[in-house]
Amino acid sequence: MKTSKCMNSAIAVLFCFVFAATLNAQTSKKEQQLVDAVDTHLKDALSLLETSVNINSGTMNFEGVQEVGRLYQKELDALGFKTELTSGEAYNRAGHLVASIEGKKGPKIVMIGHLDTVFELDSPFQEFQMRNDSIVEGPGVADMKGGDVIIILAIKALKDAGLLKDMRIKIVMTGDEEKSGNPLALSKKDVIDAAQWADIALGFENGDNNPKTIVVARRGSSDWKLKVKGQPAHSSQVFSEKVGVGAIYETSRILNAFYEQLSEEKDLTFNPGFMLGGTEVSINTDQTGGNAFGKNNVVSQAVEVHGDIRAVSLEQLERAKKTMHAIVAENYPKTSAELIFDEGGYPPLDLTDGNTQLLATYNLVSQDLGFGSIEAVNPRNAGAADISFTSGYVDMAIDGMGLTGGSGDHTVEETANLNRLAEKAKVTAVLLYRLMAKQK
């Protein structure tokens, strides 16, 4: 692969950075070999990142998503993985890249990335550009092509050290993380199948972009609808026994009660994204808005509210749903209301003892390599991600192992810090080695 001129200026600085960090490393001979191997392959990894970022892979650009999949597939084929680009036809998406190598040592590990970005073909944000000698901007450079490249770079180091052939690893890079296909049972089947096989799940999203944090718990996300009905009449009759209060007053009661009873719940959020009300309401087929008709002197007959809810555990989610249903059932006179929760959505990644233990191991590796200590991300700062579909299947899971140090995710200001690429790959490679060595 060719490396652009804008990349060349950064490479020398990056090698100075990674060499200085290596000098402080407290590692075994084999671990030092992994660190050196990452440095050996760093230039190619930077070129791979640039190439993949310059391929538009907005979720609905199926051809572009598949092209990125083929690019990474070629890398993993060369490393000895059995690879497959799966079809996403059944859930109207591009499909996923699934790769596996099944040795006989250590725990079974699934490494999770994704091929797609939020930037479709009509986005003005399409190119990899160096802002200075370390900060790069580009569509998906952090979320999460940087994380995908970290996976490949760490795997190359393990192969150079003669360790890969003995390991048991599955890699799943989905093609629809940013805009999931429907139904989720098919869209996320490859992730769930890998989780059912695995003991440990490692996610390579960029977390909260802080290189000193790792995700041990993620909040799930699902949608809800509130449909409220009232008795239409002339406004002069509002509050009467025959007419009641109308749909809009009932809706305001419900939403206010949601706020009063649940807004102080730690790590729980529920947001009404849009609301339409009046005499008649119609919702667009894509569920992103609609139309309402009404008059100032008519008591409202219908209201519809669409929102989402995010909880840090299934227990918290079910408790919140129960409270919300109870609020909805206490109707004002001559009104009725129905609260509907989407049964799909992303589940929470529950905080478990295993996740905390895995963070402790990751933290020790980071310190031993001279990169400093790592702590857990506040779940409020970590959105939903594909690793959440491993919850309940694996013994241990962490996320946020991707390319950090930037900002502006999901905007045309998305950046990442290339100094972190080798650092994260080194920690990943040594972590995988220690997990294998621990269970020999």
Short mmCIF file of C-alpha atoms in Angstrom, two decimals:
data_model
loop_
_atom_site.label_atom_id
_atom_site.label_comp_id
_atom_site.label_asym_id
_atom_site.label_seq_id
_atom_site.Cartn_x
_atom_site.Cartn_y
_atom_site.Cartn_z
CA MET A 1 0.00 0.00 0.00
CA LYS A 2 1.19 3.53 -0.71
CA THR A 3 1.61 6.02 2.12
CA SER A 4 0.63 9.63 1.48
CA LYS A 5 2.96 12.57 2.03
CA CYS A 6 0.79 13.80 4.87
CA MET A 7 1.37 10.48 6.61
CA ASN A 8 5.14 10.44 6.11
CA SER A 9 5.62 13.53 8.30
CA ALA A 10 3.94 11.78 11.21
CA ILE A 11 5.74 8.44 11.05
CA ALA A 12 9.10 9.58 12.40
CA VAL A 13 7.45 11.27 15.37
CA LEU A 14 5.36 8.19 16.04
CA PHE A 15 8.37 5.89 16.08
CA CYS A 16 10.13 8.18 18.58
CA PHE A 17 7.01 8.06 20.75
CA VAL A 18 6.65 4.29 20.74
CA PHE A 19 10.39 3.71 21.27
CA ALA A 20 10.45 5.98 24.33
CA ALA A 21 7.46 4.20 25.80
CA THR A 22 9.09 0.81 25.20
CA LEU A 23 12.21 1.82 27.14
CA ASN A 24 10.10 2.06 30.30
CA ALA A 25 8.46 -1.30 29.78
CA GLN A 26 8.56 -3.91 32.55
CA THR A 27 8.04 -6.97 30.41
CA SER A 28 9.19 -10.53 29.86
CA LYS A 29 11.32 -11.42 26.87
CA LYS A 30 8.30 -12.71 24.94
CA GLU A 31 6.31 -9.58 25.75
CA GLN A 32 9.14 -7.36 24.61
CA GLN A 33 9.14 -9.33 21.38
CA LEU A 34 5.46 -8.44 20.92
CA VAL A 35 6.19 -4.77 21.57
CA ASP A 36 9.00 -4.78 19.00
CA ALA A 37 6.79 -6.53 16.44
CA VAL A 38 4.14 -3.82 16.73
CA ASP A 39 6.80 -1.21 15.95
CA THR A 40 7.93 -3.26 12.94
CA HIS A 41 4.45 -3.25 11.43
CA LEU A 42 3.43 0.26 12.45
CA LYS A 43 4.14 1.93 9.11
CA ASP A 44 1.97 -0.61 7.28
CA ALA A 45 -0.77 -0.19 9.89
CA LEU A 46 -0.85 3.57 9.38
CA SER A 47 -1.12 3.06 5.64
CA LEU A 48 -3.94 0.53 6.16
CA LEU A 49 -5.80 3.04 8.32
CA GLU A 50 -5.50 5.76 5.71
CA THR A 51 -6.63 3.45 2.92
CA SER A 52 -9.67 2.22 4.84
CA VAL A 53 -10.73 5.70 6.00
CA ASN A 54 -10.64 6.91 2.40
CA ILE A 55 -13.17 4.23 1.41
CA ASN A 56 -16.64 5.56 2.11
CA SER A 57 -18.43 2.95 4.21
CA GLY A 58 -21.53 4.72 5.43
CA THR A 59 -23.84 1.99 6.68
CA MET A 60 -26.19 2.21 3.71
CA ASN A 61 -23.35 2.26 1.16
CA PHE A 62 -23.24 -1.51 0.96
CA GLU A 63 -20.56 -1.58 -1.72
CA GLY A 64 -18.24 0.59 0.37
CA VAL A 65 -18.80 -1.43 3.55
CA GLN A 66 -18.02 -4.61 1.63
CA GLU A 67 -14.88 -3.04 0.15
CA VAL A 68 -13.57 -2.24 3.62
CA GLY A 69 -14.46 -5.79 4.62
CA ARG A 70 -12.44 -7.19 1.73
CA LEU A 71 -9.49 -4.96 2.64
CA TYR A 72 -9.37 -6.29 6.21
CA GLN A 73 -10.18 -9.81 5.05
CA LYS A 74 -7.03 -9.83 2.91
CA GLU A 75 -4.97 -8.86 5.97
CA LEU A 76 -6.50 -11.60 8.12
CA ASP A 77 -6.21 -14.23 5.38
CA ALA A 78 -2.47 -13.51 5.24
CA LEU A 79 -2.28 -14.09 9.01
CA GLY A 80 -3.79 -17.56 8.74
CA PHE A 81 -7.38 -16.83 9.71
CA LYS A 82 -10.34 -18.58 8.17
CA THR A 83 -12.45 -15.66 6.95
CA GLU A 84 -15.92 -15.05 5.56
CA LEU A 85 -17.82 -12.00 4.37
CA THR A 86 -21.39 -12.83 5.35
CA SER A 87 -24.52 -11.67 3.52
CA GLY A 88 -26.69 -8.99 5.09
CA GLU A 89 -29.54 -9.41 2.62
CA ALA A 90 -31.89 -10.89 5.25
CA TYR A 91 -31.67 -7.71 7.36
CA ASN A 92 -31.05 -5.17 4.56
CA ARG A 93 -27.43 -4.38 5.30
CA ALA A 94 -24.00 -5.10 3.79
CA GLY A 95 -23.10 -8.05 6.02
CA HIS A 96 -20.17 -8.72 8.33
CA LEU A 97 -16.56 -9.89 8.28
CA VAL A 98 -16.06 -12.98 10.45
CA ALA A 99 -12.62 -14.52 10.99
CA SER A 100 -11.37 -17.30 13.22
CA ILE A 101 -8.24 -19.13 14.22
CA GLU A 102 -8.71 -22.01 16.63
CA GLY A 103 -5.61 -23.26 18.36
CA LYS A 104 -5.52 -25.30 21.53
CA LYS A 105 -4.27 -22.91 24.22
CA GLY A 106 -5.84 -20.28 26.40
CA PRO A 107 -9.36 -18.88 26.61
CA LYS A 108 -11.66 -18.46 23.63
CA ILE A 109 -11.66 -14.76 22.75
CA VAL A 110 -13.94 -12.74 20.47
CA MET A 111 -12.61 -9.40 19.21
CA ILE A 112 -15.31 -7.01 17.98
CA GLY A 113 -15.06 -4.17 15.49
CA HIS A 114 -17.23 -2.67 12.76
CA LEU A 115 -16.76 -1.72 9.14
CA ASP A 116 -19.38 1.00 8.74
CA THR A 117 -19.44 4.67 9.66
CA VAL A 118 -22.19 7.30 10.02
CA PHE A 119 -20.88 9.20 6.99
CA GLU A 120 -22.85 8.26 3.87
CA LEU A 121 -21.94 9.07 0.27
CA ASP A 122 -23.63 12.48 0.48
CA SER A 123 -21.53 13.57 3.47
CA PRO A 124 -18.97 16.37 2.87
CA PHE A 125 -16.59 14.47 5.18
CA GLN A 126 -14.82 11.85 3.06
CA GLU A 127 -11.02 12.04 3.38
CA PHE A 128 -8.16 11.15 5.71
CA GLN A 129 -6.21 14.33 6.56
CA MET A 130 -3.35 15.01 8.99
CA ARG A 131 -4.02 18.12 11.11
CA ASN A 132 -0.51 18.00 12.56
CA ASP A 133 2.15 15.37 13.23
CA SER A 134 -0.16 13.23 15.38
CA ILE A 135 -3.81 14.27 15.04
CA VAL A 136 -5.68 12.89 12.05
CA GLU A 137 -9.23 13.65 10.92
CA GLY A 138 -11.38 11.47 8.72
CA PRO A 139 -14.69 9.61 8.54
CA GLY A 140 -14.51 6.73 10.99
CA VAL A 141 -10.85 7.25 11.87
CA ALA A 142 -11.75 6.72 15.53
CA ASP A 143 -15.21 5.16 15.27
CA MET A 144 -13.94 2.75 14.40
CA LYS A 145 -11.51 1.96 11.64
CA GLY A 146 -8.72 2.85 14.03
CA GLY A 147 -9.92 0.07 16.33
CA ASP A 148 -10.08 -2.39 13.44
CA VAL A 149 -6.48 -1.60 12.50
CA ILE A 150 -5.41 -2.05 16.14
CA ILE A 151 -6.88 -5.56 16.05
CA ILE A 152 -4.91 -6.41 12.90
CA LEU A 153 -1.69 -4.82 14.17
CA ALA A 154 -1.84 -6.73 17.46
CA ILE A 155 -2.56 -9.98 15.62
CA LYS A 156 0.47 -9.42 13.38
CA ALA A 157 2.64 -9.03 16.47
CA LEU A 158 1.31 -12.29 17.92
CA LYS A 159 2.08 -14.09 14.66
CA ASP A 160 5.63 -12.72 14.56
CA ALA A 161 6.15 -13.95 18.11
CA GLY A 162 5.00 -17.46 17.16
CA LEU A 163 1.97 -17.28 19.46
CA LEU A 164 -0.97 -16.89 17.11
CA LYS A 165 -1.16 -20.47 15.87
CA ASP A 166 -1.92 -21.73 19.39
CA MET A 167 -4.58 -19.14 20.24
CA ARG A 168 -8.37 -19.39 19.98
CA ILE A 169 -9.68 -16.15 18.50
CA LYS A 170 -12.75 -15.07 16.55
CA ILE A 171 -12.94 -11.61 15.03
CA VAL A 172 -16.33 -10.12 14.13
CA MET A 173 -16.40 -6.79 12.30
CA THR A 174 -20.03 -5.89 11.71
CA GLY A 175 -21.32 -3.88 8.77
CA ASP A 176 -24.22 -2.21 10.54
CA GLU A 177 -23.15 -1.02 13.97
CA GLU A 178 -24.04 2.59 13.26
CA LYS A 179 -27.47 1.77 11.82
CA SER A 180 -28.50 -1.75 12.72
CA GLY A 181 -30.39 -3.95 10.32
CA ASN A 182 -33.77 -5.38 11.12
CA PRO A 183 -34.50 -7.77 12.72
CA LEU A 184 -31.72 -7.54 15.28
CA ALA A 185 -31.90 -11.29 15.83
CA LEU A 186 -30.44 -11.69 12.32
CA SER A 187 -28.36 -8.52 12.25
CA LYS A 188 -26.44 -9.44 15.41
CA LYS A 189 -26.47 -13.22 14.99
CA ASP A 190 -22.75 -13.43 14.12
CA VAL A 191 -21.84 -11.45 17.25
CA ILE A 192 -24.14 -13.55 19.45
CA ASP A 193 -22.88 -16.83 17.96
CA ALA A 194 -19.29 -15.77 18.63
CA ALA A 195 -20.20 -14.73 22.19
CA GLN A 196 -21.82 -18.11 22.85
CA TRP A 197 -18.55 -19.73 21.77
CA ALA A 198 -16.25 -17.35 23.65
CA ASP A 199 -15.05 -16.94 27.22
CA ILE A 200 -13.87 -13.34 26.81
CA ALA A 201 -15.09 -10.43 24.65
CA LEU A 202 -12.87 -7.50 23.68
CA GLY A 203 -14.41 -4.46 21.96
CA PHE A 204 -12.37 -2.00 19.94
CA GLU A 205 -14.66 1.02 19.90
CA ASN A 206 -12.96 4.22 21.07
CA GLY A 207 -14.97 4.53 24.30
CA ASP A 208 -15.10 8.08 25.58
CA ASN A 209 -11.94 8.97 23.59
CA ASN A 210 -9.87 9.06 26.77
CA PRO A 211 -6.74 6.86 26.46
CA LYS A 212 -6.79 6.39 30.24
CA THR A 213 -10.18 4.68 30.39
CA ILE A 214 -11.74 1.35 29.43
CA VAL A 215 -15.43 0.45 29.21
CA VAL A 216 -16.55 -2.25 31.65
CA ALA A 217 -20.28 -1.43 31.44
CA ARG A 218 -22.38 0.05 28.67
CA ARG A 219 -25.90 1.27 28.85
CA GLY A 220 -28.38 -0.42 26.58
CA SER A 221 -30.68 1.58 24.35
CA SER A 222 -34.21 0.90 23.18
CA ASP A 223 -37.12 2.96 21.87
CA TRP A 224 -40.58 3.66 23.26
CA LYS A 225 -43.82 5.20 22.04
CA LEU A 226 -46.52 6.87 24.08
CA LYS A 227 -49.97 7.07 22.47
CA VAL A 228 -52.56 9.18 24.28
CA LYS A 229 -56.24 9.70 23.49
CA GLY A 230 -58.67 12.34 24.73
CA GLN A 231 -62.28 13.38 24.14
CA PRO A 232 -62.54 15.99 21.34
CA ALA A 233 -64.86 18.89 22.05
CA HIS A 234 -65.09 22.67 21.98
CA SER A 235 -62.45 24.19 24.24
CA SER A 236 -65.16 25.84 26.34
CA GLN A 237 -66.01 22.38 27.70
CA VAL A 238 -62.50 21.37 28.78
CA PHE A 239 -62.33 20.10 32.39
CA SER A 240 -66.04 19.27 32.37
CA GLU A 241 -67.19 15.85 33.54
CA LYS A 242 -68.26 14.93 30.02
CA VAL A 243 -65.12 16.07 28.18
CA GLY A 244 -62.26 15.79 30.65
CA VAL A 245 -58.85 17.33 30.00
CA GLY A 246 -57.84 16.18 26.53
CA ALA A 247 -54.82 14.27 25.26
CA ILE A 248 -52.23 17.01 25.60
CA TYR A 249 -52.85 17.60 29.32
CA GLU A 250 -52.70 13.84 29.92
CA THR A 251 -49.42 13.62 28.01
CA SER A 252 -47.91 16.46 30.05
CA ARG A 253 -48.93 14.68 33.26
CA ILE A 254 -47.26 11.47 32.14
CA LEU A 255 -43.99 13.06 30.99
CA ASN A 256 -43.73 15.19 34.11
CA ALA A 257 -44.28 12.12 36.29
CA PHE A 258 -41.57 10.24 34.37
CA TYR A 259 -39.21 13.08 35.21
CA GLU A 260 -40.22 13.38 38.87
CA GLN A 261 -40.02 9.67 39.64
CA LEU A 262 -37.06 8.52 37.54
CA SER A 263 -34.74 11.41 36.67
CA GLU A 264 -32.60 10.91 39.78
CA GLU A 265 -31.99 7.21 39.04
CA LYS A 266 -28.23 6.76 38.56
CA ASP A 267 -27.17 5.98 34.97
CA LEU A 268 -30.78 5.88 33.73
CA THR A 269 -31.98 8.26 31.03
CA PHE A 270 -35.22 8.43 29.08
CA ASN A 271 -35.72 11.06 26.45
CA PRO A 272 -38.86 12.09 24.54
CA GLY A 273 -37.35 12.82 21.15
CA PHE A 274 -40.39 14.24 19.43
CA MET A 275 -44.09 14.77 20.15
CA LEU A 276 -47.10 15.51 17.95
CA GLY A 277 -50.56 16.38 19.26
CA GLY A 278 -53.90 17.85 18.28
CA THR A 279 -57.14 16.71 16.69
CA GLU A 280 -55.35 14.40 14.25
CA VAL A 281 -51.82 12.96 14.26
CA SER A 282 -49.97 11.03 11.55
CA ILE A 283 -46.45 9.62 11.90
CA ASN A 284 -44.00 9.28 9.00
CA THR A 285 -43.15 5.75 7.93
CA ASP A 286 -39.52 6.21 9.00
CA GLN A 287 -40.68 7.15 12.52
CA THR A 288 -38.72 10.43 12.52
CA GLY A 289 -41.62 12.87 12.68
CA GLY A 290 -44.98 13.48 11.08
CA ASN A 291 -47.89 15.90 11.00
CA ALA A 292 -50.46 17.18 13.47
CA PHE A 293 -53.64 19.13 12.90
CA GLY A 294 -55.59 21.00 15.56
CA LYS A 295 -57.22 24.29 16.49
CA ASN A 296 -56.85 26.59 19.45
CA ASN A 297 -60.48 26.15 20.42
CA VAL A 298 -60.65 22.34 20.18
CA VAL A 299 -59.77 19.94 23.02
CA SER A 300 -56.97 17.69 21.78
CA GLN A 301 -57.92 14.18 20.75
CA ALA A 302 -54.53 12.52 20.14
CA VAL A 303 -50.85 12.80 21.07
CA GLU A 304 -47.96 10.57 20.10
CA VAL A 305 -44.51 10.77 21.69
CA HIS A 306 -41.41 8.87 20.51
CA GLY A 307 -38.33 8.51 22.69
CA ASP A 308 -35.56 6.25 23.91
CA ILE A 309 -34.47 4.79 27.23
CA ARG A 310 -30.96 3.86 28.33
CA ALA A 311 -30.18 1.68 31.33
CA VAL A 312 -26.98 0.21 32.72
CA SER A 313 -28.49 -3.20 33.48
CA LEU A 314 -31.48 -5.31 32.51
CA GLU A 315 -32.66 -5.10 36.11
CA GLN A 316 -32.63 -1.29 36.02
CA LEU A 317 -34.39 -1.29 32.66
CA GLU A 318 -37.20 -3.55 33.87
CA ARG A 319 -37.62 -1.51 37.05
CA ALA A 320 -37.92 1.70 35.03
CA LYS A 321 -40.42 0.13 32.62
CA LYS A 322 -42.60 -0.97 35.54
CA THR A 323 -42.62 2.55 36.99
CA MET A 324 -43.42 4.12 33.62
CA HIS A 325 -46.29 1.71 32.96
CA ALA A 326 -47.76 2.48 36.38
CA ILE A 327 -47.62 6.22 35.66
CA VAL A 328 -49.32 5.79 32.29
CA ALA A 329 -52.16 3.80 33.87
CA GLU A 330 -53.23 6.63 36.22
CA ASN A 331 -55.20 8.57 33.61
CA TYR A 332 -56.75 11.98 33.90
CA PRO A 333 -60.56 12.05 33.33
CA LYS A 334 -61.77 10.95 29.87
CA THR A 335 -58.29 10.05 28.64
CA SER A 336 -56.42 6.83 27.96
CA ALA A 337 -52.77 6.11 27.23
CA GLU A 338 -50.63 3.27 25.93
CA LEU A 339 -46.88 2.91 26.43
CA ILE A 340 -45.11 0.62 23.97
CA PHE A 341 -41.47 -0.45 24.36
CA ASP A 342 -39.50 -1.68 21.37
CA GLU A 343 -38.45 -5.26 22.06
CA GLY A 344 -35.36 -4.75 19.93
CA GLY A 345 -32.60 -2.29 20.65
CA TYR A 346 -29.23 -2.77 22.25
CA PRO A 347 -29.05 -4.59 25.59
CA PRO A 348 -26.89 -3.23 28.42
CA LEU A 349 -23.40 -4.58 28.95
CA ASP A 350 -23.81 -5.43 32.62
CA LEU A 351 -21.00 -4.63 35.04
CA THR A 352 -19.72 -7.99 36.29
CA ASP A 353 -16.88 -9.18 38.51
CA GLY A 354 -15.32 -10.74 35.41
CA ASN A 355 -15.33 -7.40 33.57
CA THR A 356 -13.70 -5.72 36.55
CA GLN A 357 -11.03 -8.44 36.73
CA LEU A 358 -10.31 -8.08 33.01
CA LEU A 359 -9.91 -4.33 33.47
CA ALA A 360 -7.42 -5.01 36.27
CA THR A 361 -5.39 -7.22 33.92
CA TYR A 362 -5.52 -4.60 31.15
CA ASN A 363 -4.48 -1.91 33.63
CA LEU A 364 -1.48 -3.95 34.78
CA VAL A 365 -0.37 -4.53 31.19
CA SER A 366 -0.62 -0.81 30.46
CA GLN A 367 1.45 0.06 33.51
CA ASP A 368 4.04 -2.63 32.79
CA LEU A 369 4.48 -1.25 29.28
CA GLY A 370 4.99 2.26 30.63
CA PHE A 371 1.68 3.71 29.43
CA GLY A 372 0.21 4.45 32.85
CA SER A 373 -2.88 3.34 34.72
CA ILE A 374 -6.33 2.77 33.22
CA GLU A 375 -9.70 3.20 34.95
CA ALA A 376 -13.31 2.43 34.11
CA VAL A 377 -15.40 4.78 31.97
CA ASN A 378 -18.49 6.29 33.54
CA PRO A 379 -21.32 4.36 31.79
CA ARG A 380 -23.03 7.70 31.08
CA ASN A 381 -20.12 8.46 28.73
CA ALA A 382 -20.33 5.20 26.78
CA GLY A 383 -23.15 4.67 24.33
CA ALA A 384 -24.53 1.39 23.05
CA ALA A 385 -22.24 -0.87 21.00
CA ASP A 386 -22.10 -4.36 19.51
CA ILE A 387 -20.22 -5.78 22.50
CA SER A 388 -23.43 -5.43 24.50
CA PHE A 389 -24.79 -8.45 22.63
CA THR A 390 -22.15 -10.59 24.40
CA SER A 391 -23.61 -9.77 27.82
CA GLY A 392 -24.75 -12.92 29.60
CA TYR A 393 -22.71 -15.20 27.35
CA VAL A 394 -19.06 -14.43 28.18
CA ASP A 395 -17.31 -14.51 31.53
CA MET A 396 -15.42 -11.26 30.94
CA ALA A 397 -15.85 -8.28 28.62
CA ILE A 398 -14.31 -4.85 28.14
CA ASP A 399 -14.64 -2.27 25.39
CA GLY A 400 -13.00 1.01 24.43
CA MET A 401 -9.74 -0.63 23.31
CA GLY A 402 -9.71 1.30 20.04
CA LEU A 403 -7.99 4.44 18.78
CA THR A 404 -8.49 7.22 21.32
CA GLY A 405 -7.22 10.70 22.04
CA GLY A 406 -9.39 12.50 19.51
CA SER A 407 -12.83 14.06 19.51
CA GLY A 408 -15.89 14.83 17.41
CA ASP A 409 -17.29 11.33 16.89
CA HIS A 410 -20.18 11.24 14.40
CA THR A 411 -19.39 14.77 13.22
CA VAL A 412 -17.28 16.23 10.42
CA GLU A 413 -14.76 17.11 13.13
CA GLU A 414 -13.96 13.46 14.01
CA THR A 415 -10.29 13.05 14.94
CA ALA A 416 -7.94 10.53 16.51
CA ASN A 417 -4.43 10.63 17.93
CA LEU A 418 -2.11 8.40 15.89
CA ASN A 419 0.36 8.27 18.80
CA ARG A 420 -2.13 5.92 20.46
CA LEU A 421 -2.24 3.38 17.64
CA ALA A 422 0.95 1.51 18.55
CA GLU A 423 0.25 1.94 22.28
CA LYS A 424 -3.16 0.29 22.06
CA ALA A 425 -1.88 -2.48 19.80
CA LYS A 426 0.96 -3.27 22.20
CA VAL A 427 -1.36 -3.43 25.19
CA THR A 428 -3.75 -5.62 23.20
CA ALA A 429 -1.04 -8.03 22.07
CA VAL A 430 0.45 -8.41 25.55
CA LEU A 431 -3.00 -8.73 27.10
CA LEU A 432 -3.86 -11.59 24.72
CA TYR A 433 -0.55 -13.28 25.49
CA ARG A 434 -1.05 -13.03 29.24
CA LEU A 435 -4.61 -14.33 28.99
CA MET A 436 -3.33 -17.32 27.02
CA ALA A 437 -0.37 -17.93 29.34
CA LYS A 438 -2.61 -17.76 32.40
CA GLN A 439 -4.74 -20.65 31.14
CA LYS A 440 -2.11 -22.94 29.63
#
